[in-house]
Amino acid sequence: MKTARIALVLSMALNACTPTTGGEVSRGVSFADSSLPPAKVFASAVPRGPVRANNDLALDFIELSFKLESGRNLPVFTRFEGPVTVAINGNAPASLQYDLNRLVSRLRAEARIDISQTGAGPANITINAVPRSDIRKLLPQAACFVAPNVSTLAEYRKARRSKKTSWSRLRERTKLAIFLPNDAAPQEIRDCLHEELAQALGPLNDLYRLPDSVFNDDNVHTVLTGFDMLMLRTYYSPELRNGMSRGQVAAALPAILRRINPRGEVASAQFSTRTPKQWKTAIETALGPASTHAQRIEGAAEAVRISGLMQWNDHRRAFAHYAMGRVLQNRDPDTAQQHFLTAKAYYDATPGTDLHRAYVAAQLAGYAISKGRGEYAITLVRPHIQTAHLNENAALLSTLLLLRAEALDLEHRTSEAKAVRLDSLGWARYGFGSDWAVRGKLREIASLNPLK
């Protein structure tokens, strides 16, 4: 058994929806020869703490740590004991080393994990930078994945169907391998790095009920959040050890969380309901890469229906309507907008969904531009540019800036539009990668403008 980051449609692009960011702490990095400006990168993380009570956090921790994404239960708690070493293997792009340095520093400072990179000899965690095609041959729908008890792709190929790579048979973690695409955009590589390294170190499950975590298959959050760092810090608390049962870990959690997250003691518990498997399947059908259009509509409709039956009023109900909007936007854009507006209403009522609201705003702004409503589009986009920056989402940030530029053009504010568009290009280089992908995004968003 293995965990893999599944590439849902939501994660990066608007797909035909579909002031500058002055003052950001960043620097330009040239990842490849290009006639475009150098790629911009994020330099200082601004993590936010979890928005839930310790009682809820304890329930989340148990479900994240004692189940696999497949739903199979894990019999015992496992982690690394002692210092953890990480190494990079393969033809790695320059961005991977930069992002690994930042992530290791955060894990040491925020999760209090004794982790460091090694340049020689075997490591506990080996990050393999390999062609995307090598990953797809093994897992056709996966963007990247992590596996236990191996260090290389050759080792994994030999052992993939054996007990050796079974997470449920694991009793301690000593050696794991992460497989990332080395020919993807820098942001996609970084997103894979964050999720797979977090799972190599800690929880192996994903929960759709989490609004503020990478441990969620909606792929809205793509860098480790304050919630994720708290889960990992809990994972490596001295009170826990390899081989503990679910009951033993549950008994230890209240004291651990009281010590490391005292503000969670005074927050009100929400006791969020579990997410039915049928809803997960419906969402994956609606947004997964292998579905036909008819299957997407059926899946999205089923997700909306189940959300209503469950009487959810949180981000999961919003996400179901968002999915329906994505499915309908090319063939029935007016109806799609109604679903995006419904999604916005549920997100607005759910704490911890700033980034989700930014995605919805991009969809609404794209539609407004297509109708010639430039000033309204500017109003829609304005609050979310900083959100995209704080969440280190360069693809979304560049998209929002490009939408703003088109809206400014509609309002005949040509010089402002030019400056904003130029500002977007460095972020687009990081978010979308190659020149052709960046120029394709420019053309896609420019095509929304009725003046063009």
Short mmCIF file of C-alpha atoms in Angstrom, two decimals:
data_model
loop_
_atom_site.label_atom_id
_atom_site.label_comp_id
_atom_site.label_asym_id
_atom_site.label_seq_id
_atom_site.Cartn_x
_atom_site.Cartn_y
_atom_site.Cartn_z
CA MET A 1 0.00 0.00 0.00
CA LYS A 2 1.24 3.51 -0.76
CA THR A 3 0.07 7.09 -0.61
CA ALA A 4 -0.04 9.31 -3.66
CA ARG A 5 -0.96 12.87 -4.49
CA ILE A 6 -3.83 12.58 -6.96
CA ALA A 7 -4.03 15.44 -9.44
CA LEU A 8 -7.62 16.68 -9.27
CA VAL A 9 -8.72 19.33 -11.74
CA LEU A 10 -8.94 22.03 -9.06
CA SER A 11 -5.34 22.30 -8.14
CA MET A 12 -3.73 24.72 -10.55
CA ALA A 13 -5.60 26.19 -13.51
CA LEU A 14 -8.85 27.99 -14.15
CA ASN A 15 -9.32 26.26 -17.50
CA ALA A 16 -11.25 28.84 -19.49
CA CYS A 17 -13.21 30.21 -16.63
CA THR A 18 -12.04 30.73 -15.77
CA PRO A 19 -2.58 47.04 -7.34
CA THR A 20 0.57 44.82 -7.84
CA THR A 21 1.91 42.61 -5.04
CA GLY A 22 4.54 45.15 -4.04
CA GLY A 23 6.35 44.47 -0.80
CA GLU A 24 6.49 40.68 -1.04
CA VAL A 25 9.57 39.02 0.40
CA SER A 26 10.84 37.09 -2.60
CA ARG A 27 13.71 36.85 -5.00
CA GLY A 28 14.06 35.95 -8.64
CA VAL A 29 15.41 32.53 -9.57
CA SER A 30 16.09 31.47 -13.14
CA PHE A 31 15.07 27.80 -13.35
CA ALA A 32 15.56 27.59 -17.11
CA ASP A 33 16.59 29.71 -20.06
CA SER A 34 13.68 31.95 -20.97
CA SER A 35 12.81 35.22 -22.64
CA LEU A 36 10.35 35.84 -19.80
CA PRO A 37 11.29 37.47 -16.46
CA PRO A 38 12.97 35.22 -13.88
CA ALA A 39 10.72 33.08 -11.72
CA LYS A 40 9.78 34.60 -8.40
CA VAL A 41 9.88 32.46 -5.27
CA PHE A 42 8.47 32.83 -1.78
CA ALA A 43 10.99 33.50 0.94
CA SER A 44 9.26 33.61 4.33
CA ALA A 45 6.33 31.47 5.41
CA VAL A 46 3.43 33.00 7.35
CA PRO A 47 1.67 29.92 8.80
CA ARG A 48 -1.62 30.28 10.63
CA GLY A 49 -2.58 28.11 13.55
CA PRO A 50 -5.55 25.72 13.48
CA VAL A 51 -9.02 27.14 13.93
CA ARG A 52 -10.41 24.24 15.97
CA ALA A 53 -10.61 23.04 19.57
CA ASN A 54 -8.15 20.51 20.94
CA ASN A 55 -10.95 17.98 21.21
CA ASP A 56 -11.51 18.22 17.44
CA LEU A 57 -7.77 18.18 16.80
CA ALA A 58 -7.43 14.95 18.77
CA LEU A 59 -10.14 13.30 16.67
CA ASP A 60 -8.46 14.55 13.49
CA PHE A 61 -5.09 13.20 14.64
CA ILE A 62 -6.47 9.73 15.35
CA GLU A 63 -8.25 9.48 12.01
CA LEU A 64 -5.25 10.82 10.10
CA SER A 65 -2.81 8.49 11.86
CA PHE A 66 -4.68 5.19 12.06
CA LYS A 67 -6.14 4.94 8.56
CA LEU A 68 -4.81 4.90 5.02
CA GLU A 69 -6.38 6.90 2.20
CA SER A 70 -7.92 3.64 1.01
CA GLY A 71 -9.86 3.40 4.28
CA ARG A 72 -7.81 0.48 5.64
CA ASN A 73 -7.09 0.71 9.38
CA LEU A 74 -3.50 0.84 10.61
CA PRO A 75 -2.92 -1.40 13.64
CA VAL A 76 -0.22 0.64 15.37
CA PHE A 77 1.35 4.09 15.45
CA THR A 78 4.64 4.45 13.54
CA ARG A 79 7.19 7.23 13.08
CA PHE A 80 10.93 7.80 12.88
CA GLU A 81 12.87 7.61 16.14
CA GLY A 82 15.86 9.87 16.57
CA PRO A 83 17.26 12.33 14.01
CA VAL A 84 15.80 12.08 10.49
CA THR A 85 17.99 12.51 7.41
CA VAL A 86 16.81 13.48 3.92
CA ALA A 87 18.66 13.20 0.61
CA ILE A 88 17.91 14.10 -3.01
CA ASN A 89 18.55 11.54 -5.73
CA GLY A 90 18.25 12.00 -9.49
CA ASN A 91 18.22 14.91 -11.89
CA ALA A 92 16.66 17.52 -9.61
CA PRO A 93 15.74 21.04 -10.81
CA ALA A 94 17.23 23.97 -8.91
CA SER A 95 13.86 24.84 -7.41
CA LEU A 96 13.67 21.53 -5.54
CA GLN A 97 16.76 22.23 -3.45
CA TYR A 98 15.57 25.74 -2.66
CA ASP A 99 12.12 24.53 -1.57
CA LEU A 100 13.55 21.61 0.41
CA ASN A 101 15.79 24.01 2.36
CA ARG A 102 12.77 26.10 3.29
CA LEU A 103 10.65 23.10 4.22
CA VAL A 104 13.33 21.49 6.40
CA SER A 105 13.79 24.79 8.23
CA ARG A 106 10.05 25.00 8.86
CA LEU A 107 9.84 21.40 10.08
CA ARG A 108 12.64 22.06 12.55
CA ALA A 109 11.19 25.36 13.80
CA GLU A 110 7.45 24.68 13.76
CA ALA A 111 7.07 20.91 14.15
CA ARG A 112 10.21 20.59 16.34
CA ILE A 113 11.42 17.60 14.29
CA ASP A 114 15.16 16.86 14.29
CA ILE A 115 15.48 16.65 10.51
CA SER A 116 18.36 17.60 8.21
CA GLN A 117 19.59 17.02 4.68
CA THR A 118 22.56 14.79 4.06
CA GLY A 119 24.73 14.88 0.96
CA ALA A 120 26.48 11.54 1.33
CA GLY A 121 25.54 8.04 2.36
CA PRO A 122 22.09 6.54 2.85
CA ALA A 123 19.27 8.66 4.25
CA ASN A 124 16.06 7.88 6.11
CA ILE A 125 14.06 9.61 3.39
CA THR A 126 15.30 9.68 -0.19
CA ILE A 127 13.62 12.17 -2.52
CA ASN A 128 13.84 10.80 -6.06
CA ALA A 129 13.48 13.36 -8.85
CA VAL A 130 12.30 11.31 -11.83
CA PRO A 131 10.43 11.94 -15.11
CA ARG A 132 6.67 12.22 -14.76
CA SER A 133 6.30 9.34 -17.20
CA ASP A 134 8.10 6.99 -14.78
CA ILE A 135 5.56 7.82 -12.07
CA ARG A 136 2.60 7.43 -14.43
CA LYS A 137 3.78 3.98 -15.53
CA LEU A 138 3.41 2.83 -11.94
CA LEU A 139 0.45 4.96 -10.82
CA PRO A 140 -1.38 6.44 -13.83
CA GLN A 141 -3.37 9.06 -11.89
CA ALA A 142 -0.70 10.05 -9.37
CA ALA A 143 1.36 13.21 -9.50
CA CYS A 144 3.85 11.83 -6.93
CA PHE A 145 3.97 9.27 -4.12
CA VAL A 146 5.83 7.91 -1.09
CA ALA A 147 6.65 4.28 -0.26
CA PRO A 148 8.18 2.56 2.79
CA ASN A 149 11.29 0.40 3.04
CA VAL A 150 12.80 1.43 -0.30
CA SER A 151 15.13 4.20 -1.45
CA THR A 152 15.01 4.12 -5.26
CA LEU A 153 12.54 3.59 -8.08
CA ALA A 154 14.26 0.34 -9.03
CA GLU A 155 13.81 -0.97 -5.48
CA TYR A 156 10.18 0.06 -5.50
CA ARG A 157 9.47 -1.66 -8.84
CA LYS A 158 10.77 -4.94 -7.43
CA ALA A 159 8.95 -4.68 -4.09
CA ARG A 160 5.75 -2.77 -4.95
CA ARG A 161 3.41 -5.77 -4.60
CA SER A 162 5.19 -7.35 -1.66
CA LYS A 163 4.81 -7.13 2.11
CA LYS A 164 7.93 -4.96 2.17
CA THR A 165 6.06 -1.88 0.87
CA SER A 166 2.87 -2.46 2.87
CA TRP A 167 2.07 0.46 5.16
CA SER A 168 -0.29 -1.67 7.24
CA ARG A 169 2.55 -4.09 8.09
CA LEU A 170 4.92 -1.32 9.11
CA ARG A 171 5.94 -1.21 12.79
CA GLU A 172 8.55 1.53 12.65
CA ARG A 173 9.87 3.91 10.02
CA THR A 174 13.53 3.71 9.12
CA LYS A 175 13.70 4.09 5.33
CA LEU A 176 11.25 5.66 2.86
CA ALA A 177 11.35 6.94 -0.70
CA ILE A 178 9.51 9.89 -2.23
CA PHE A 179 9.05 10.09 -6.00
CA LEU A 180 8.56 13.56 -7.51
CA PRO A 181 8.34 14.61 -11.18
CA ASN A 182 11.48 16.50 -12.21
CA ASP A 183 9.88 17.79 -15.42
CA ALA A 184 6.87 19.54 -13.85
CA ALA A 185 6.42 23.22 -12.97
CA PRO A 186 8.37 24.32 -9.88
CA GLN A 187 5.16 24.80 -7.90
CA GLU A 188 3.90 21.30 -8.68
CA ILE A 189 7.23 19.82 -7.58
CA ARG A 190 7.10 21.85 -4.36
CA ASP A 191 3.48 20.88 -3.69
CA CYS A 192 4.40 17.20 -4.05
CA LEU A 193 7.41 17.71 -1.79
CA HIS A 194 5.29 19.19 1.00
CA GLU A 195 2.57 16.56 0.93
CA GLU A 196 4.77 13.51 0.46
CA LEU A 197 7.41 14.55 3.00
CA ALA A 198 4.63 15.26 5.52
CA GLN A 199 3.23 11.76 4.94
CA ALA A 200 6.69 10.20 5.07
CA LEU A 201 7.11 11.73 8.52
CA GLY A 202 3.58 11.49 9.86
CA PRO A 203 -0.09 10.92 8.98
CA LEU A 204 -0.90 8.75 5.96
CA ASN A 205 -4.57 9.60 5.55
CA ASP A 206 -6.44 12.51 3.94
CA LEU A 207 -9.68 13.98 5.30
CA TYR A 208 -12.03 16.10 3.23
CA ARG A 209 -13.45 17.63 6.41
CA LEU A 210 -10.21 19.55 7.08
CA PRO A 211 -10.49 23.10 5.68
CA ASP A 212 -6.91 24.18 6.45
CA SER A 213 -4.61 21.28 5.63
CA VAL A 214 -2.63 19.55 2.89
CA PHE A 215 -4.07 16.33 4.33
CA ASN A 216 -7.13 16.90 2.16
CA ASP A 217 -7.63 15.51 -1.33
CA ASP A 218 -9.17 18.73 -2.62
CA ASN A 219 -5.58 20.02 -3.09
CA VAL A 220 -6.58 23.58 -2.16
CA HIS A 221 -3.74 23.89 0.36
CA THR A 222 -0.46 22.84 -1.19
CA VAL A 223 2.13 23.92 1.39
CA LEU A 224 2.09 22.75 4.99
CA THR A 225 -0.23 24.87 7.10
CA GLY A 226 -0.21 25.72 10.79
CA PHE A 227 -2.59 22.81 11.34
CA ASP A 228 -0.25 20.42 9.53
CA MET A 229 2.75 21.53 11.55
CA LEU A 230 0.76 21.06 14.76
CA MET A 231 -0.16 17.51 13.68
CA LEU A 232 3.50 16.76 12.94
CA ARG A 233 4.66 18.29 16.22
CA THR A 234 2.13 16.07 18.00
CA TYR A 235 3.41 13.09 16.00
CA TYR A 236 6.91 13.62 17.38
CA SER A 237 5.92 14.44 20.95
CA PRO A 238 7.96 12.45 23.51
CA GLU A 239 4.76 10.97 24.93
CA LEU A 240 4.24 8.91 21.74
CA ARG A 241 6.32 5.98 20.47
CA ASN A 242 6.30 3.28 17.83
CA GLY A 243 3.88 0.41 18.36
CA MET A 244 1.29 2.30 20.40
CA SER A 245 -2.32 1.31 19.78
CA ARG A 246 -5.11 3.67 18.76
CA GLY A 247 -6.40 3.68 22.34
CA GLN A 248 -2.99 4.41 23.82
CA VAL A 249 -2.42 7.34 21.46
CA ALA A 250 -5.93 8.70 22.11
CA ALA A 251 -5.28 8.60 25.87
CA ALA A 252 -2.05 10.58 25.48
CA LEU A 253 -3.40 13.27 23.13
CA PRO A 254 -5.28 15.55 25.58
CA ALA A 255 -2.15 16.25 27.63
CA ILE A 256 0.01 16.68 24.51
CA LEU A 257 -2.37 19.16 22.88
CA ARG A 258 -2.88 21.03 26.16
CA ARG A 259 0.89 21.53 26.33
CA ILE A 260 1.62 22.50 22.72
CA ASN A 261 -1.67 24.21 21.77
CA PRO A 262 -3.08 25.86 24.93
CA ARG A 263 -5.46 28.11 23.00
CA GLY A 264 -7.26 25.03 21.75
CA GLU A 265 -8.44 24.37 25.30
CA VAL A 266 -10.81 27.34 25.23
CA ALA A 267 -12.15 26.93 21.68
CA SER A 268 -15.57 25.35 21.18
CA ALA A 269 -15.57 21.82 19.76
CA GLN A 270 -17.37 21.34 16.43
CA PHE A 271 -17.38 17.53 16.13
CA SER A 272 -17.45 17.58 12.32
CA THR A 273 -19.13 14.55 10.78
CA ARG A 274 -17.11 12.03 8.82
CA THR A 275 -17.21 12.24 5.03
CA PRO A 276 -19.06 9.31 3.37
CA LYS A 277 -17.12 7.28 0.85
CA GLN A 278 -19.89 7.90 -1.69
CA TRP A 279 -19.25 11.67 -1.54
CA LYS A 280 -15.51 11.16 -2.04
CA THR A 281 -16.17 8.93 -5.04
CA ALA A 282 -18.57 11.48 -6.51
CA ILE A 283 -16.02 14.30 -6.18
CA GLU A 284 -13.26 12.20 -7.71
CA THR A 285 -15.56 11.35 -10.62
CA ALA A 286 -16.46 15.02 -11.10
CA LEU A 287 -12.89 16.34 -11.02
CA GLY A 288 -10.71 13.34 -11.84
CA PRO A 289 -8.84 13.20 -15.15
CA ALA A 290 -10.38 9.97 -16.47
CA SER A 291 -14.10 10.86 -16.42
CA THR A 292 -16.26 11.74 -19.42
CA HIS A 293 -18.28 14.95 -19.37
CA ALA A 294 -21.47 13.04 -18.60
CA GLN A 295 -19.75 11.24 -15.73
CA ARG A 296 -18.44 14.55 -14.39
CA ILE A 297 -21.95 16.04 -14.32
CA GLU A 298 -23.33 12.93 -12.64
CA GLY A 299 -20.53 12.92 -10.07
CA ALA A 300 -20.88 16.60 -9.23
CA ALA A 301 -24.66 16.29 -8.93
CA GLU A 302 -24.26 13.33 -6.60
CA ALA A 303 -21.79 15.27 -4.43
CA VAL A 304 -24.25 18.17 -4.19
CA ARG A 305 -27.08 15.76 -3.34
CA ILE A 306 -25.13 13.98 -0.60
CA SER A 307 -23.99 17.32 0.86
CA GLY A 308 -27.63 18.31 1.23
CA LEU A 309 -28.64 14.97 2.77
CA MET A 310 -25.77 15.26 5.27
CA GLN A 311 -27.00 18.78 6.11
CA TRP A 312 -23.49 20.14 5.78
CA ASN A 313 -23.02 23.88 5.85
CA ASP A 314 -19.24 23.82 5.63
CA HIS A 315 -16.49 23.79 2.99
CA ARG A 316 -17.48 20.31 1.78
CA ARG A 317 -20.88 21.53 0.62
CA ALA A 318 -19.16 24.53 -0.93
CA PHE A 319 -16.68 22.27 -2.70
CA ALA A 320 -19.48 20.17 -4.19
CA HIS A 321 -21.01 23.29 -5.74
CA TYR A 322 -17.56 24.45 -6.84
CA ALA A 323 -17.08 21.11 -8.57
CA MET A 324 -20.44 21.46 -10.32
CA GLY A 325 -19.46 24.94 -11.46
CA ARG A 326 -16.19 23.63 -12.89
CA VAL A 327 -18.00 20.87 -14.77
CA LEU A 328 -20.59 23.24 -16.26
CA GLN A 329 -18.50 26.35 -16.94
CA ASN A 330 -17.63 25.61 -20.58
CA ARG A 331 -21.08 24.51 -21.77
CA ASP A 332 -23.41 26.38 -19.40
CA PRO A 333 -21.47 29.30 -17.89
CA ASP A 334 -24.54 31.04 -16.47
CA THR A 335 -25.58 28.03 -14.42
CA ALA A 336 -21.97 27.48 -13.43
CA GLN A 337 -21.86 30.97 -11.96
CA GLN A 338 -24.84 30.17 -9.76
CA HIS A 339 -22.97 27.20 -8.35
CA PHE A 340 -19.85 29.32 -7.78
CA LEU A 341 -21.97 31.89 -5.93
CA THR A 342 -23.48 29.14 -3.80
CA ALA A 343 -19.99 27.83 -3.07
CA LYS A 344 -18.91 31.33 -2.08
CA ALA A 345 -21.79 31.61 0.40
CA TYR A 346 -20.83 28.37 2.17
CA TYR A 347 -17.14 29.24 2.16
CA ASP A 348 -17.91 32.68 3.59
CA ALA A 349 -19.63 30.98 6.52
CA THR A 350 -16.75 28.55 7.21
CA PRO A 351 -13.61 29.65 9.13
CA GLY A 352 -10.26 28.82 7.58
CA THR A 353 -11.40 28.98 3.94
CA ASP A 354 -9.68 32.16 2.71
CA LEU A 355 -7.80 30.25 0.03
CA HIS A 356 -10.95 28.45 -1.12
CA ARG A 357 -12.67 31.83 -1.51
CA ALA A 358 -9.78 33.04 -3.64
CA TYR A 359 -10.34 30.18 -6.11
CA VAL A 360 -14.03 31.02 -6.31
CA ALA A 361 -13.27 34.71 -6.77
CA ALA A 362 -11.07 33.86 -9.75
CA GLN A 363 -13.95 32.01 -11.40
CA LEU A 364 -16.40 34.83 -10.72
CA ALA A 365 -13.94 37.47 -11.92
CA GLY A 366 -13.27 35.58 -15.16
CA TYR A 367 -16.99 35.51 -15.88
CA ALA A 368 -17.35 39.21 -15.04
CA ILE A 369 -14.54 40.09 -17.47
CA SER A 370 -16.21 38.06 -20.21
CA LYS A 371 -19.32 40.21 -19.68
CA GLY A 372 -17.33 43.45 -19.83
CA ARG A 373 -17.71 44.20 -16.11
CA GLY A 374 -14.18 45.36 -15.40
CA GLU A 375 -14.73 47.30 -12.19
CA TYR A 376 -16.70 44.44 -10.65
CA ALA A 377 -13.93 42.00 -11.57
CA ILE A 378 -11.35 44.28 -9.91
CA THR A 379 -13.49 44.34 -6.76
CA LEU A 380 -13.78 40.54 -6.78
CA VAL A 381 -10.07 39.92 -7.19
CA ARG A 382 -8.62 42.63 -4.94
CA PRO A 383 -9.01 40.94 -1.49
CA HIS A 384 -7.58 37.63 -2.62
CA ILE A 385 -4.21 38.61 -4.13
CA GLN A 386 -2.68 38.79 -0.67
CA THR A 387 -4.34 35.51 0.29
CA ALA A 388 -2.69 33.72 -2.64
CA HIS A 389 0.65 35.25 -1.64
CA LEU A 390 0.34 34.28 2.03
CA ASN A 391 -0.51 30.74 1.00
CA GLU A 392 2.46 30.64 -1.42
CA ASN A 393 0.32 29.73 -4.41
CA ALA A 394 2.12 31.30 -7.36
CA ALA A 395 -0.18 29.76 -9.96
CA LEU A 396 -3.25 31.25 -8.32
CA LEU A 397 -1.46 34.53 -7.59
CA SER A 398 -0.39 35.01 -11.19
CA THR A 399 -3.88 34.09 -12.40
CA LEU A 400 -5.49 36.67 -10.11
CA LEU A 401 -3.02 39.31 -11.28
CA LEU A 402 -3.69 38.49 -14.94
CA LEU A 403 -7.44 38.73 -14.32
CA ARG A 404 -6.88 42.10 -12.67
CA ALA A 405 -4.85 43.26 -15.67
CA GLU A 406 -7.66 42.34 -18.08
CA ALA A 407 -10.19 44.08 -15.86
CA LEU A 408 -8.02 47.20 -15.81
CA ASP A 409 -7.83 47.08 -19.60
CA LEU A 410 -11.62 47.00 -19.72
CA GLU A 411 -11.63 50.18 -17.63
CA HIS A 412 -9.09 51.77 -20.03
CA ARG A 413 -6.43 51.89 -17.30
CA THR A 414 -3.81 50.64 -19.75
CA SER A 415 -0.61 51.60 -17.95
CA GLU A 416 -1.78 50.01 -14.70
CA ALA A 417 -2.78 46.87 -16.59
CA LYS A 418 0.65 46.62 -18.19
CA ALA A 419 2.43 46.91 -14.82
CA VAL A 420 0.20 44.28 -13.18
CA ARG A 421 0.63 41.91 -16.13
CA LEU A 422 4.41 42.27 -15.94
CA ASP A 423 4.31 41.58 -12.20
CA SER A 424 2.36 38.38 -12.84
CA LEU A 425 4.97 36.83 -15.13
CA GLY A 426 7.56 35.97 -12.48
CA TRP A 427 4.93 34.22 -10.40
CA ALA A 428 3.61 32.46 -13.50
CA ARG A 429 7.12 31.15 -14.24
CA TYR A 430 7.14 29.45 -10.84
CA GLY A 431 3.49 28.41 -10.91
CA PHE A 432 3.19 27.12 -14.49
CA GLY A 433 6.82 26.45 -15.41
CA SER A 434 7.70 26.47 -19.08
CA ASP A 435 7.40 29.45 -21.42
CA TRP A 436 4.68 27.77 -23.46
CA ALA A 437 2.58 27.14 -20.33
CA VAL A 438 2.99 30.73 -19.15
CA ARG A 439 2.13 32.15 -22.57
CA GLY A 440 -0.80 29.78 -22.79
CA LYS A 441 -2.15 31.14 -19.50
CA LEU A 442 -1.69 34.70 -20.79
CA ARG A 443 -3.67 33.88 -23.94
CA GLU A 444 -6.36 32.00 -22.00
CA ILE A 445 -7.12 34.91 -19.71
CA ALA A 446 -6.76 37.55 -22.43
CA SER A 447 -9.37 35.65 -24.46
CA LEU A 448 -11.95 36.44 -21.77
CA ASN A 449 -11.74 40.14 -22.58
CA PRO A 450 -14.50 41.07 -25.10
CA LEU A 451 -12.39 44.02 -26.32
CA LYS A 452 -9.82 41.53 -27.60
#
